Amino acid sequence: MIDCFERLGLPRRFSLDLTALETAFLDRSRAVHPDFHHSGSQGEQAAAEALTAAVNEAYTTLKDPFRRAEHLLTLLGGPSAAEVKEIPPAFLMEMMDLREEIERADAAGKLKYEKAARQRLDVLFNGLVPLFDRGDLIGIRKELNAAKYLRGILRDLRDA
Amino acid sequence: MTTPTVVGIDLGTTNSLAAFVLNGVPEVVRDASGNALVPSCLSFHPDGTVLVGRAARERALADPTHTIFSVKRLMGRTLADLQPDLPHIPHQLVERDAEAGRKVLRVTIDGREFTPEELSAMILKEVRKRAGNPTKAVITVPAYFDDAQRQATRDAGRIAGLDVLRIINEPTAAALAYGLHTKGTGVVAVYDLGGGTFDCSILQLTDSVFKVLSTNGDTHLGGDDFDRAIMSMAAKEMGIDLTTTKDAWLLQHLRDAAEKTKIALSSSETAEFAIPDFRRTFTRAELDSLLAPFIDRSLEKCRKALRDAELTPADVNEVVLVGGSTRIPFVRRRVAEFFGRTPHTDLNPDEVVALGAAVQADILSSGRRDRLLLDVIPLSLGVETLGGAMDRIIERNTTVPCTGTTRYSTHKDNQTAILVNIYQGEREVVAANKLLGQFKLSGIPPMPAGFPVVLITFRVDANGMLRVSAKEERSGVEAAVEVKAAHGLSQSEVERLVLESVEHAHEDFAARRVIEFRRKGESALDHMTKALAAHGDKLTHEQRSAIDVASAELRVAMSAGDLPTLEQANAAFEKVILPLAELQMNVVTSALLRGKTEGEVLADGV
């Protein structure tokens, strides 16, 4: 599988300097984007399109903390969601309460919960930093299972 | 006037126009009396002549049954898509069957049938003629156009004799035009309300990079709808049912009066709606209340675009208004209220899209790299899975070009072929999305059901257009998949129309093409010499001698100047040069992966 960190020339770690990510993405886009190889040969155009698509994918993956963590965990040889399905029990309780509260909320209330859920997600991602530092791959997977659950709630809130 | 070879064309619902870059500055093409806009209107005469633009528009009242407006609304659409519009279209639409279940929409005018692509091509030809017959163009489309609508637009360009360098999104083009005037960084919202379509795009500007974060829209919302609302109100007062009347003369007069009333109300508080047997005064307040539901709909799309970008109206630094309908004071007020800031209106909303397209055309043809445009795909792409569910392979608002893959398998034992339907849209059930086409992967070796692993790859290019490939992984069968479009013209039909159009063109098309091929050939040979010097040693003996033969043939063809031979020699050369080009790009990339900048890579003599 491709290493998105390597593709963008960034250090392989979860805490990412977002400015460096942006710079790396734009530098590479400027070099390989099809717009700048339009008058080139067919081979050059095809290569430009494929390379840009790969750069875009790497950028999208690394920009989103959830996908970045998933990608890094896979690169590190960590367990997949099918192998470790657990969610921290306290988190599950918290989410069940949250779901109930959301169901009772009106539109303004839902907006408030959406904001709260986002903040909760940020807290969860911050919590991944020490886990990655320690190399606790199973711990990371559990937290990502929790994050996936929370993202589901957020998506429901947004689509409502 | 200087004659441009490359132009940007805004092919609009109501008006179309071209622009080009001269000495780094984009300019619109104007006629002798200073008009830039060509009304997107056609008038057909029994003797076979076709009027395009202003002349056609002027005939509309006298000859409504032979005059056609708003062709853009028909582009890339099926008869079923158009059901809600049929009462408003004064011409008969038919759907003809082509091979393999493909359907082609045609408009009947005076017993003759035309595809929307051909009709749009007539408008494009007029625009092209005015610009001095350039051969290459960037053509704009609403950001929310799906694959079929983009394809139809590109085909129209080809039929008009244009090499379509790129299809770009109208709001993005507008931002590009504005970016020339406003410096700096920030979030820009483009509110683009034209004659027939609405788009809202959210962009992030960072030193000359235009990155689209999200887009949303409605390809059936625009000034035409406002005219219809005014028409309907007047007709109701006259006791006429618009959905049943077939009186073309009356409909055309109502439409004309409605448009005039709408335009007059942008500059005065009241306006007279007048047709031969009816007259009434409309106030601006009346118009505002007729428009309110449409504007609400457009702002809902803005909200969705912001959501997808994970932003709120307060995060937007600049608002840009595009499209003739944004001249309406009520529209400006509502947009200003929504975003909490006064929108930019310094560029002409009718011209800004063409100006931006010209800038993009210049980037593509000149090789300048001072501006980078990163656009997105507006609607998700996927395939149908068991039970009619949509398996999304590429999500909406993904930066293009992009790729996505999914796995498929067989349902029955020893099944040797699979048929896959491709859809575009946001709904979970494919039936609610747009069917783009289908493909068949055959030659799968007999295996138990569910055992074959068919990897389907979607590739979206910088035009936002899709290509599909598929491969059975266990056997390695990479059957060629040709996606059969569900709708629209086939490649061979387009080619035939291109040829017809060339035959009828009263211009020296061949001579122009020869000049182009010579220029192209010179630069290709030049590139080759440099690339061979750097990487020639990495080619196999066969590759090297193939290049030598093809380049010698190309040189001969270039000096002889015979178009078919040149075309052939050029195609042959392109083919044999492929391994060298790939080698070269790979070196650039691997250098990049080592963290070098492009400048350093070039300095290394790649």
PDB file of C-alpha atoms in Angstrom, chain A residues 6-136:
ATOM      1  CA  GLU A   6       6.289   9.412   2.192  1.00  0.00           C
ATOM      2  CA  ARG A   7       4.339  10.571  -0.833  1.00  0.00           C
ATOM      3  CA  LEU A   8       4.185  14.083   0.558  1.00  0.00           C
ATOM      4  CA  GLY A   9       7.688  13.966   2.048  1.00  0.00           C
ATOM      5  CA  LEU A  10       6.419  14.322   5.616  1.00  0.00           C
ATOM      6  CA  PRO A  11       7.606  12.575   8.798  1.00  0.00           C
ATOM      7  CA  ARG A  12       5.544   9.489   9.587  1.00  0.00           C
ATOM      8  CA  ARG A  13       3.780  10.584  12.755  1.00  0.00           C
ATOM      9  CA  PHE A  14       0.282  11.306  13.991  1.00  0.00           C
ATOM     10  CA  SER A  15       0.926  14.860  15.237  1.00  0.00           C
ATOM     11  CA  LEU A  16       1.176  16.621  11.951  1.00  0.00           C
ATOM     12  CA  ASP A  17       2.122  20.217  11.285  1.00  0.00           C
ATOM     13  CA  LEU A  18      -0.899  21.243   9.186  1.00  0.00           C
ATOM     14  CA  THR A  19       0.984  24.158   7.620  1.00  0.00           C
ATOM     15  CA  ALA A  20       3.722  21.762   6.498  1.00  0.00           C
ATOM     16  CA  LEU A  21       1.036  19.453   5.082  1.00  0.00           C
ATOM     17  CA  GLU A  22      -0.501  22.303   3.117  1.00  0.00           C
ATOM     18  CA  THR A  23       2.899  23.432   1.804  1.00  0.00           C
ATOM     19  CA  ALA A  24       3.908  19.905   0.820  1.00  0.00           C
ATOM     20  CA  PHE A  25       0.583  19.391  -0.946  1.00  0.00           C
ATOM     21  CA  LEU A  26       0.774  22.634  -2.901  1.00  0.00           C
ATOM     22  CA  ASP A  27       4.442  22.187  -3.850  1.00  0.00           C
ATOM     23  CA  ARG A  28       3.759  18.759  -5.255  1.00  0.00           C
ATOM     24  CA  SER A  29       0.551  19.871  -6.954  1.00  0.00           C
ATOM     25  CA  ARG A  30       2.447  22.690  -8.642  1.00  0.00           C
ATOM     26  CA  ALA A  31       4.963  20.186  -9.996  1.00  0.00           C
ATOM     27  CA  VAL A  32       2.676  17.456 -11.252  1.00  0.00           C
ATOM     28  CA  HIS A  33      -0.741  19.047 -11.886  1.00  0.00           C
ATOM     29  CA  PRO A  34      -2.186  18.245 -15.361  1.00  0.00           C
ATOM     30  CA  ASP A  35      -2.746  21.969 -16.003  1.00  0.00           C
ATOM     31  CA  PHE A  36       1.001  22.415 -16.256  1.00  0.00           C
ATOM     32  CA  HIS A  37       1.589  19.382 -18.458  1.00  0.00           C
ATOM     33  CA  HIS A  38      -1.240  20.071 -20.853  1.00  0.00           C
ATOM     34  CA  SER A  39       0.976  20.692 -23.850  1.00  0.00           C
ATOM     35  CA  GLY A  40       3.126  17.676 -23.020  1.00  0.00           C
ATOM     36  CA  SER A  41       2.983  14.295 -24.691  1.00  0.00           C
ATOM     37  CA  GLN A  42       0.192  11.821 -23.975  1.00  0.00           C
ATOM     38  CA  GLY A  43       2.483   9.904 -21.661  1.00  0.00           C
ATOM     39  CA  GLU A  44       3.331  13.021 -19.729  1.00  0.00           C
ATOM     40  CA  GLN A  45      -0.347  13.965 -19.439  1.00  0.00           C
ATOM     41  CA  ALA A  46      -1.309  10.497 -18.216  1.00  0.00           C
ATOM     42  CA  ALA A  47       1.551  10.525 -15.718  1.00  0.00           C
ATOM     43  CA  ALA A  48       0.550  14.007 -14.507  1.00  0.00           C
ATOM     44  CA  GLU A  49      -3.039  12.890 -13.932  1.00  0.00           C
ATOM     45  CA  ALA A  50      -2.078   9.727 -12.055  1.00  0.00           C
ATOM     46  CA  LEU A  51       0.502  11.488  -9.889  1.00  0.00           C
ATOM     47  CA  THR A  52      -1.855  14.345  -9.046  1.00  0.00           C
ATOM     48  CA  ALA A  53      -4.597  11.905  -8.104  1.00  0.00           C
ATOM     49  CA  ALA A  54      -2.102  10.192  -5.778  1.00  0.00           C
ATOM     50  CA  VAL A  55      -1.021  13.509  -4.244  1.00  0.00           C
ATOM     51  CA  ASN A  56      -4.679  14.481  -3.722  1.00  0.00           C
ATOM     52  CA  GLU A  57      -5.401  11.165  -2.048  1.00  0.00           C
ATOM     53  CA  ALA A  58      -2.410  11.476   0.248  1.00  0.00           C
ATOM     54  CA  TYR A  59      -3.406  15.008   1.204  1.00  0.00           C
ATOM     55  CA  THR A  60      -7.048  14.097   1.884  1.00  0.00           C
ATOM     56  CA  THR A  61      -5.985  11.117   3.971  1.00  0.00           C
ATOM     57  CA  LEU A  62      -3.525  13.055   6.102  1.00  0.00           C
ATOM     58  CA  LYS A  63      -5.676  16.144   6.530  1.00  0.00           C
ATOM     59  CA  ASP A  64      -8.487  14.311   8.286  1.00  0.00           C
ATOM     60  CA  PRO A  65      -7.212  13.153  11.717  1.00  0.00           C
ATOM     61  CA  PHE A  66      -9.416  10.047  11.626  1.00  0.00           C
ATOM     62  CA  ARG A  67      -8.166   8.884   8.245  1.00  0.00           C
ATOM     63  CA  ARG A  68      -4.609   9.879   9.157  1.00  0.00           C
ATOM     64  CA  ALA A  69      -4.768   7.723  12.282  1.00  0.00           C
ATOM     65  CA  GLU A  70      -6.306   4.807  10.364  1.00  0.00           C
ATOM     66  CA  HIS A  71      -3.603   5.065   7.718  1.00  0.00           C
ATOM     67  CA  LEU A  72      -0.763   5.299  10.220  1.00  0.00           C
ATOM     68  CA  LEU A  73      -2.143   2.411  12.257  1.00  0.00           C
ATOM     69  CA  THR A  74      -2.226   0.259   9.119  1.00  0.00           C
ATOM     70  CA  LEU A  75       1.316   1.291   8.184  1.00  0.00           C
ATOM     71  CA  LEU A  76       2.451   0.336  11.680  1.00  0.00           C
ATOM     72  CA  GLY A  77       0.831  -3.077  11.281  1.00  0.00           C
ATOM     73  CA  GLY A  78      -1.902  -2.431  13.849  1.00  0.00           C
ATOM     74  CA  PRO A  79      -5.153  -4.410  14.062  1.00  0.00           C
ATOM     75  CA  SER A  80      -8.055  -3.688  11.709  1.00  0.00           C
ATOM     76  CA  ALA A  81     -11.545  -2.793  12.943  1.00  0.00           C
ATOM     77  CA  ALA A  82     -12.585  -6.354  12.133  1.00  0.00           C
ATOM     78  CA  GLU A  83      -9.850  -7.772  14.373  1.00  0.00           C
ATOM     79  CA  VAL A  84     -10.431  -5.538  17.385  1.00  0.00           C
ATOM     80  CA  LYS A  85     -14.063  -4.467  17.610  1.00  0.00           C
ATOM     81  CA  GLU A  86     -14.025  -3.116  21.163  1.00  0.00           C
ATOM     82  CA  ILE A  87     -15.072   0.394  22.137  1.00  0.00           C
ATOM     83  CA  PRO A  88     -14.044   1.721  25.575  1.00  0.00           C
ATOM     84  CA  PRO A  89     -17.139   0.937  27.783  1.00  0.00           C
ATOM     85  CA  ALA A  90     -17.275   4.370  29.453  1.00  0.00           C
ATOM     86  CA  PHE A  91     -17.330   5.983  26.006  1.00  0.00           C
ATOM     87  CA  LEU A  92     -20.182   3.756  24.895  1.00  0.00           C
ATOM     88  CA  MET A  93     -22.261   4.800  27.931  1.00  0.00           C
ATOM     89  CA  GLU A  94     -21.507   8.438  27.207  1.00  0.00           C
ATOM     90  CA  MET A  95     -22.612   8.023  23.577  1.00  0.00           C
ATOM     91  CA  MET A  96     -25.865   6.277  24.467  1.00  0.00           C
ATOM     92  CA  ASP A  97     -26.766   9.190  26.723  1.00  0.00           C
ATOM     93  CA  LEU A  98     -25.782  11.613  23.970  1.00  0.00           C
ATOM     94  CA  ARG A  99     -27.991   9.837  21.406  1.00  0.00           C
ATOM     95  CA  GLU A 100     -30.972  10.061  23.745  1.00  0.00           C
ATOM     96  CA  GLU A 101     -30.402  13.737  24.388  1.00  0.00           C
ATOM     97  CA  ILE A 102     -30.078  14.436  20.660  1.00  0.00           C
ATOM     98  CA  GLU A 103     -33.348  12.682  19.935  1.00  0.00           C
ATOM     99  CA  ARG A 104     -35.126  15.007  22.348  1.00  0.00           C
ATOM    100  CA  ALA A 105     -33.403  18.154  21.065  1.00  0.00           C
ATOM    101  CA  ASP A 106     -34.916  20.750  18.732  1.00  0.00           C
ATOM    102  CA  ALA A 107     -33.037  22.261  15.762  1.00  0.00           C
ATOM    103  CA  ALA A 108     -31.116  24.777  17.892  1.00  0.00           C
ATOM    104  CA  GLY A 109     -30.312  22.061  20.413  1.00  0.00           C
ATOM    105  CA  LYS A 110     -29.057  19.765  17.656  1.00  0.00           C
ATOM    106  CA  LEU A 111     -26.681  22.484  16.506  1.00  0.00           C
ATOM    107  CA  LYS A 112     -25.353  22.714  20.063  1.00  0.00           C
ATOM    108  CA  TYR A 113     -24.845  18.944  20.197  1.00  0.00           C
ATOM    109  CA  GLU A 114     -23.119  18.987  16.854  1.00  0.00           C
ATOM    110  CA  LYS A 115     -20.612  21.474  18.218  1.00  0.00           C
ATOM    111  CA  ALA A 116     -20.177  19.446  21.387  1.00  0.00           C
ATOM    112  CA  ALA A 117     -19.679  16.229  19.387  1.00  0.00           C
ATOM    113  CA  ARG A 118     -16.996  17.938  17.314  1.00  0.00           C
ATOM    114  CA  GLN A 119     -15.176  19.056  20.434  1.00  0.00           C
ATOM    115  CA  ARG A 120     -15.455  15.581  21.876  1.00  0.00           C
ATOM    116  CA  LEU A 121     -13.922  14.203  18.701  1.00  0.00           C
ATOM    117  CA  ASP A 122     -11.017  16.651  19.004  1.00  0.00           C
ATOM    118  CA  VAL A 123     -10.421  15.486  22.574  1.00  0.00           C
ATOM    119  CA  LEU A 124     -10.415  11.896  21.350  1.00  0.00           C
ATOM    120  CA  PHE A 125      -7.865  12.659  18.625  1.00  0.00           C
ATOM    121  CA  ASN A 126      -5.623  14.495  21.101  1.00  0.00           C
ATOM    122  CA  GLY A 127      -5.744  11.383  23.223  1.00  0.00           C
ATOM    123  CA  LEU A 128      -4.262   9.384  20.338  1.00  0.00           C
ATOM    124  CA  VAL A 129      -0.951  11.274  20.504  1.00  0.00           C
ATOM    125  CA  PRO A 130       0.428   9.506  23.604  1.00  0.00           C
ATOM    126  CA  LEU A 131      -0.943   6.152  22.366  1.00  0.00           C
ATOM    127  CA  PHE A 132       1.000   6.515  19.115  1.00  0.00           C
ATOM    128  CA  ASP A 133       4.074   7.614  21.106  1.00  0.00           C
ATOM    129  CA  ARG A 134       3.829   4.468  23.221  1.00  0.00           C
ATOM    130  CA  GLY A 135       3.036   2.286  20.225  1.00  0.00           C
ATOM    131  CA  ASP A 136      -0.158   0.985  21.869  1.00  0.00           C
TER     132      ASP A 136
END
